[in-house]
Short mmCIF file of C-alpha atoms in Angstrom, two decimals:
data_model
loop_
_atom_site.label_atom_id
_atom_site.label_comp_id
_atom_site.label_asym_id
_atom_site.label_seq_id
_atom_site.Cartn_x
_atom_site.Cartn_y
_atom_site.Cartn_z
CA MET A 19 80.47 65.60 -65.30
CA ARG A 20 77.42 64.30 -63.44
CA GLN A 21 74.34 66.37 -64.27
CA MET A 22 72.28 67.78 -61.34
CA ARG A 23 68.60 67.11 -61.25
CA PRO A 24 66.04 69.42 -59.58
CA ALA A 25 64.96 68.74 -56.09
CA ARG A 26 61.34 68.92 -55.11
CA ALA A 27 62.09 71.12 -51.93
CA VAL A 28 60.36 74.30 -51.79
CA TYR A 29 62.24 77.34 -50.87
CA THR A 30 60.36 80.76 -49.85
CA THR A 31 61.90 84.03 -49.38
CA ALA A 32 60.25 87.24 -48.28
CA ARG A 33 60.84 90.87 -47.83
CA SER A 34 60.25 92.37 -44.50
CA VAL A 35 57.48 95.02 -44.07
CA ARG A 36 58.76 98.71 -43.53
CA ALA A 37 56.78 101.00 -41.38
CA THR A 38 55.18 102.54 -44.44
CA GLY A 39 53.20 99.12 -44.87
CA ARG A 40 55.06 98.20 -48.10
CA ALA A 41 53.82 94.99 -49.39
CA ILE A 42 55.50 91.72 -48.64
CA ARG A 43 56.10 89.68 -51.65
CA ALA A 44 57.02 85.92 -51.24
CA THR A 45 58.25 83.94 -54.08
CA CYS A 46 58.99 80.14 -54.56
CA ALA A 47 61.19 78.30 -56.94
CA SER A 48 62.54 74.80 -57.54
CA ALA A 49 66.13 74.29 -56.86
CA THR A 50 68.98 72.08 -56.99
CA ARG A 51 70.55 70.72 -53.85
CA ALA A 52 73.77 72.19 -54.89
CA THR A 53 72.71 75.55 -56.40
CA SER A 54 70.45 78.53 -55.66
CA ALA A 55 66.99 78.93 -56.97
CA SER A 56 68.04 81.44 -59.57
CA THR A 57 70.10 78.84 -61.38
CA ALA A 58 67.23 76.36 -61.59
CA PRO A 59 65.90 75.47 -65.25
CA ARG A 60 63.01 78.09 -66.05
CA SER A 61 61.22 75.21 -67.75
CA ALA A 62 60.83 73.20 -64.34
CA VAL A 63 59.17 76.01 -62.58
CA ARG A 64 55.45 77.04 -62.79
CA TRP A 65 54.17 79.51 -60.46
CA GLY A 66 51.08 78.95 -58.42
CA ARG A 67 48.32 81.43 -57.91
CA ARG A 68 48.42 84.27 -55.55
CA GLY A 69 46.12 85.41 -52.71
CA TRP A 70 45.97 87.85 -49.86
CA LEU A 71 48.16 87.83 -46.95
CA LEU A 72 47.71 89.60 -43.63
CA ARG A 73 50.70 90.71 -41.68
CA GLY A 74 51.54 93.57 -39.42
CA ARG A 75 49.18 96.40 -38.42
CA ARG A 76 50.13 98.76 -41.22
CA THR A 77 49.66 95.99 -43.85
CA THR A 78 46.23 95.72 -45.20
CA ARG A 79 46.78 93.15 -47.88
CA THR A 80 49.42 91.99 -49.99
CA THR A 81 49.81 88.76 -52.34
CA VAL A 82 51.46 85.69 -51.59
CA GLU A 83 51.43 82.18 -53.30
CA CYS A 84 48.60 79.92 -52.25
CA SER A 85 47.66 82.69 -49.72
CA ASN A 86 50.14 81.37 -47.37
CA LYS A 87 47.61 78.50 -46.73
CA GLY A 88 48.82 75.88 -49.08
CA VAL A 89 51.69 74.37 -50.83
CA CYS A 90 52.67 75.05 -54.47
CA ASP A 91 53.26 72.16 -56.93
CA TYR A 92 55.69 73.78 -59.25
CA GLU A 93 55.51 71.02 -61.90
CA GLU A 94 51.50 71.76 -62.20
CA GLY A 95 51.61 75.38 -61.09
CA ALA A 96 48.71 74.57 -58.66
CA CYS A 97 47.96 74.97 -55.02
CA THR A 98 47.32 72.20 -52.48
CA CYS A 99 45.37 74.03 -49.77
CA ASP A 100 45.75 73.42 -46.10
CA GLU A 101 42.70 72.00 -44.29
CA GLY A 102 39.66 74.55 -43.96
CA PHE A 103 40.81 76.45 -47.17
CA VAL A 104 39.84 76.23 -50.80
CA GLY A 105 40.12 77.98 -53.98
CA SER A 106 42.61 78.06 -56.79
CA ALA A 107 44.78 80.23 -54.61
CA CYS A 108 43.67 78.83 -51.14
CA GLN A 109 42.14 82.27 -50.92
CA ARG A 110 38.73 81.33 -49.49
CA LEU A 111 37.74 79.66 -46.17
CA GLU A 112 35.88 76.28 -46.73
CA TYR A 113 32.27 76.07 -45.38
CA PRO A 114 32.00 73.34 -42.89
CA HIS A 115 30.57 69.99 -43.95
CA ALA A 116 28.37 71.53 -46.92
CA CYS A 117 26.21 73.20 -43.96
CA ASN A 118 24.89 69.57 -43.35
CA GLY A 119 22.05 70.19 -46.05
CA ALA A 120 20.27 72.56 -43.46
CA GLY A 121 21.63 76.06 -44.75
CA GLN A 122 23.33 78.03 -47.53
CA CYS A 123 26.93 78.61 -47.86
CA LEU A 124 27.22 82.26 -48.42
CA SER A 125 29.85 84.85 -48.69
CA LEU A 126 30.31 87.92 -46.52
CA LYS A 127 28.75 89.93 -49.32
CA GLU A 128 26.18 87.59 -50.08
CA LEU A 129 25.20 87.35 -46.45
CA SER A 130 25.03 91.09 -45.79
CA ALA A 131 22.63 91.47 -48.64
CA THR A 132 20.20 89.03 -47.04
CA TYR A 133 20.28 91.36 -43.85
CA ALA A 134 20.26 94.75 -45.43
CA VAL A 135 17.28 96.93 -44.74
CA GLY A 136 16.62 100.15 -46.61
CA SER A 137 19.70 102.15 -47.44
CA GLU A 138 22.12 100.33 -45.05
CA PRO A 139 25.59 99.79 -46.41
CA LEU A 140 26.29 96.50 -47.94
CA TYR A 141 29.50 94.50 -47.49
CA ASP A 142 30.41 94.12 -51.03
CA ASN A 143 33.38 96.51 -52.00
CA VAL A 144 35.64 94.98 -49.04
CA TRP A 145 38.78 93.13 -50.10
CA ASP A 146 37.57 89.97 -48.07
CA ALA A 147 33.93 90.23 -49.02
CA GLU A 148 34.23 87.18 -51.26
CA MET A 149 36.95 85.27 -49.29
CA VAL A 150 35.35 84.54 -46.00
CA TYR A 151 32.22 82.14 -46.12
CA GLY A 152 29.85 80.79 -43.84
CA CYS A 153 26.52 78.93 -43.20
CA LYS A 154 23.23 80.66 -43.14
CA CYS A 155 20.89 77.96 -41.39
CA SER A 156 17.31 77.41 -42.50
CA LYS A 157 14.65 77.95 -39.75
CA GLY A 158 14.90 75.25 -37.18
CA TYR A 159 18.84 74.79 -37.46
CA HIS A 160 21.69 76.57 -36.06
CA ASP A 161 25.32 76.27 -35.05
CA TYR A 162 28.34 77.27 -37.38
CA ASP A 163 27.66 74.36 -39.65
CA CYS A 164 23.74 74.12 -39.31
CA SER A 165 24.31 70.70 -37.55
CA LEU A 166 22.19 71.20 -34.44
CA ARG A 167 18.34 71.58 -34.32
CA SER A 168 16.87 74.61 -32.67
CA CYS A 169 14.07 74.23 -29.96
CA PRO A 170 11.08 76.46 -29.88
CA ARG A 171 11.87 79.95 -28.04
CA GLY A 172 9.27 81.77 -25.67
CA ASP A 173 9.52 84.79 -23.55
CA ASP A 174 11.69 84.49 -20.52
CA PRO A 175 9.41 85.05 -17.48
CA LEU A 176 12.25 86.53 -15.37
CA THR A 177 12.82 89.54 -17.61
CA THR A 178 10.74 92.54 -17.88
CA GLY A 179 10.29 95.60 -20.03
CA GLN A 180 10.67 93.87 -23.51
CA LYS A 181 8.43 94.56 -26.32
CA ASN A 182 7.03 92.19 -29.20
CA GLU A 183 8.46 92.93 -32.55
CA VAL A 184 6.12 94.93 -34.80
CA GLN A 185 6.43 95.26 -38.63
CA ILE A 186 4.60 98.03 -40.37
CA VAL A 187 3.43 97.90 -44.12
CA GLN A 188 1.85 101.06 -45.75
CA CYS A 189 -0.39 101.03 -48.74
CA THR A 190 -2.14 103.66 -50.98
CA ALA A 191 -3.99 102.10 -53.90
CA THR A 192 -7.41 102.28 -55.56
CA GLY A 193 -7.30 98.99 -57.49
CA ARG A 194 -6.22 95.43 -58.12
CA SER A 195 -3.71 93.75 -55.37
CA PHE A 196 -0.20 93.38 -54.08
CA PHE A 197 1.96 90.53 -53.01
CA PHE A 198 3.07 90.05 -49.41
CA PHE A 199 6.36 88.00 -48.77
CA PHE A 200 7.57 86.66 -45.54
CA SER A 201 10.64 84.25 -45.26
CA GLY A 202 10.56 83.37 -49.23
CA GLN A 203 6.71 82.58 -49.09
CA GLY A 204 4.21 84.87 -50.22
CA ALA A 205 0.65 85.43 -50.95
CA GLN A 206 -1.63 87.82 -53.00
CA VAL A 207 -3.65 90.53 -51.09
CA PRO A 208 -6.44 92.46 -52.73
CA PHE A 209 -6.25 96.26 -52.32
CA ASP A 210 -9.68 96.36 -50.39
CA ALA A 211 -8.92 93.26 -47.94
CA THR A 212 -10.75 93.88 -44.53
CA LEU A 213 -8.69 93.17 -41.43
CA SER A 214 -10.13 89.79 -41.11
CA GLN A 215 -9.45 89.03 -44.62
CA PHE A 216 -5.88 90.09 -44.47
CA GLN A 217 -5.35 87.85 -41.30
CA SER A 218 -6.91 84.81 -43.23
CA ILE A 219 -4.49 85.49 -45.96
CA LEU A 220 -1.51 85.68 -43.85
CA ALA A 221 -2.36 82.36 -42.31
CA THR A 222 -1.98 80.67 -45.77
CA ILE A 223 1.63 81.56 -45.98
CA PRO A 224 3.57 78.51 -44.98
CA ASN A 225 5.22 78.68 -41.47
CA PHE A 226 3.85 82.10 -40.94
CA PRO A 227 4.22 82.71 -37.09
CA GLN A 228 1.24 83.63 -35.10
CA VAL A 229 0.53 87.43 -35.21
CA LYS A 230 -1.73 90.31 -34.18
CA VAL A 231 -2.78 92.47 -37.01
CA SER A 232 -4.23 96.09 -36.66
CA PHE A 233 -4.78 99.17 -38.92
CA GLY A 234 -2.96 102.34 -37.68
CA GLY A 235 -5.27 104.79 -39.45
CA THR A 236 -8.90 105.12 -40.01
CA ALA A 237 -9.13 102.97 -43.05
CA ASN A 238 -11.09 99.84 -43.02
CA THR A 239 -8.99 98.07 -45.68
CA VAL A 240 -5.21 97.23 -46.13
CA CYS A 241 -5.06 99.91 -48.71
CA SER A 242 -6.31 103.62 -48.43
CA SER A 243 -7.11 105.82 -51.42
CA ALA A 244 -5.92 109.15 -49.87
CA THR A 245 -2.90 108.59 -47.58
CA ASP A 246 -0.79 105.53 -46.65
CA ASN A 247 -2.76 103.00 -44.42
CA ALA A 248 -0.34 101.57 -41.69
CA ILE A 249 -0.85 97.96 -41.28
CA LEU A 250 0.81 96.86 -38.05
CA ILE A 251 1.70 93.18 -37.81
CA GLU A 252 2.78 92.37 -34.16
CA PHE A 253 4.51 88.97 -33.52
CA ILE A 254 2.93 87.55 -30.28
CA TYR A 255 4.07 83.86 -29.90
CA ASP A 256 7.27 82.95 -31.90
CA PHE A 257 9.46 85.99 -31.09
CA GLY A 258 11.99 87.58 -33.53
CA PRO A 259 14.08 89.21 -34.73
CA TYR A 260 12.70 88.61 -38.24
CA ASP A 261 13.72 89.39 -41.55
CA PRO A 262 11.48 92.33 -42.83
CA ALA A 263 8.32 91.53 -44.59
CA LEU A 264 8.59 92.51 -48.45
CA VAL A 265 5.66 93.82 -50.58
CA HIS A 266 5.64 93.70 -54.23
CA ALA A 267 3.36 96.48 -55.45
CA ALA A 268 3.49 96.13 -59.20
CA PHE A 269 -0.03 94.95 -59.24
CA VAL A 270 -1.89 97.94 -57.72
CA TRP A 271 -3.63 100.94 -59.01
CA CYS A 272 -2.34 104.11 -57.28
#
């Protein structure tokens, strides 16, 4: 009798979703042209990795081979992903053109952390937090893949009522200094720096925009010994929004 050889065709079966949102489970197997998948030699089949699949309003996430965005090689047990998808199970969106060397490829989880201020919630425990990736462009570049150069921006003379961005730093200390960081660059600030000295220190930070600095209280130095001295930094030329300035206060005496 002539022996049947396994074909390379891929057969996919799936169960439908009920109203309760029960998960879809799709399975693939090698098969012969004359027999069903259940009779294929088990040694000829290697399962590919599984990833999330969205389908239907009542279904939030289910696993399916190669995340339904690739083809499983059953001899190797590996996924060949469709264009635009990467990962062992094709479970991640591919970032475009490596951000053209002008940005960082970050997941939603990583990107949310760069914008979080204070106690705002992070996008870190959500199911797709490490599946969707995108480019965070360096200053001077924009577009989804950071391929375009940005032109300088100024105030629109046809608009009225808007206000400049103001960031406030507060300090109470009686000695030493603190570090002031802006856009990844920083400078050391003595606790008793005057207004003019603080402005000069800010000017030493690379690419620091033009600002107007003032003190909100009665103190004559950046730090007060009694109560927090409010340092108001107003951006008057290169308008925001900006990431908030950061202060490392480990080197001051309170």
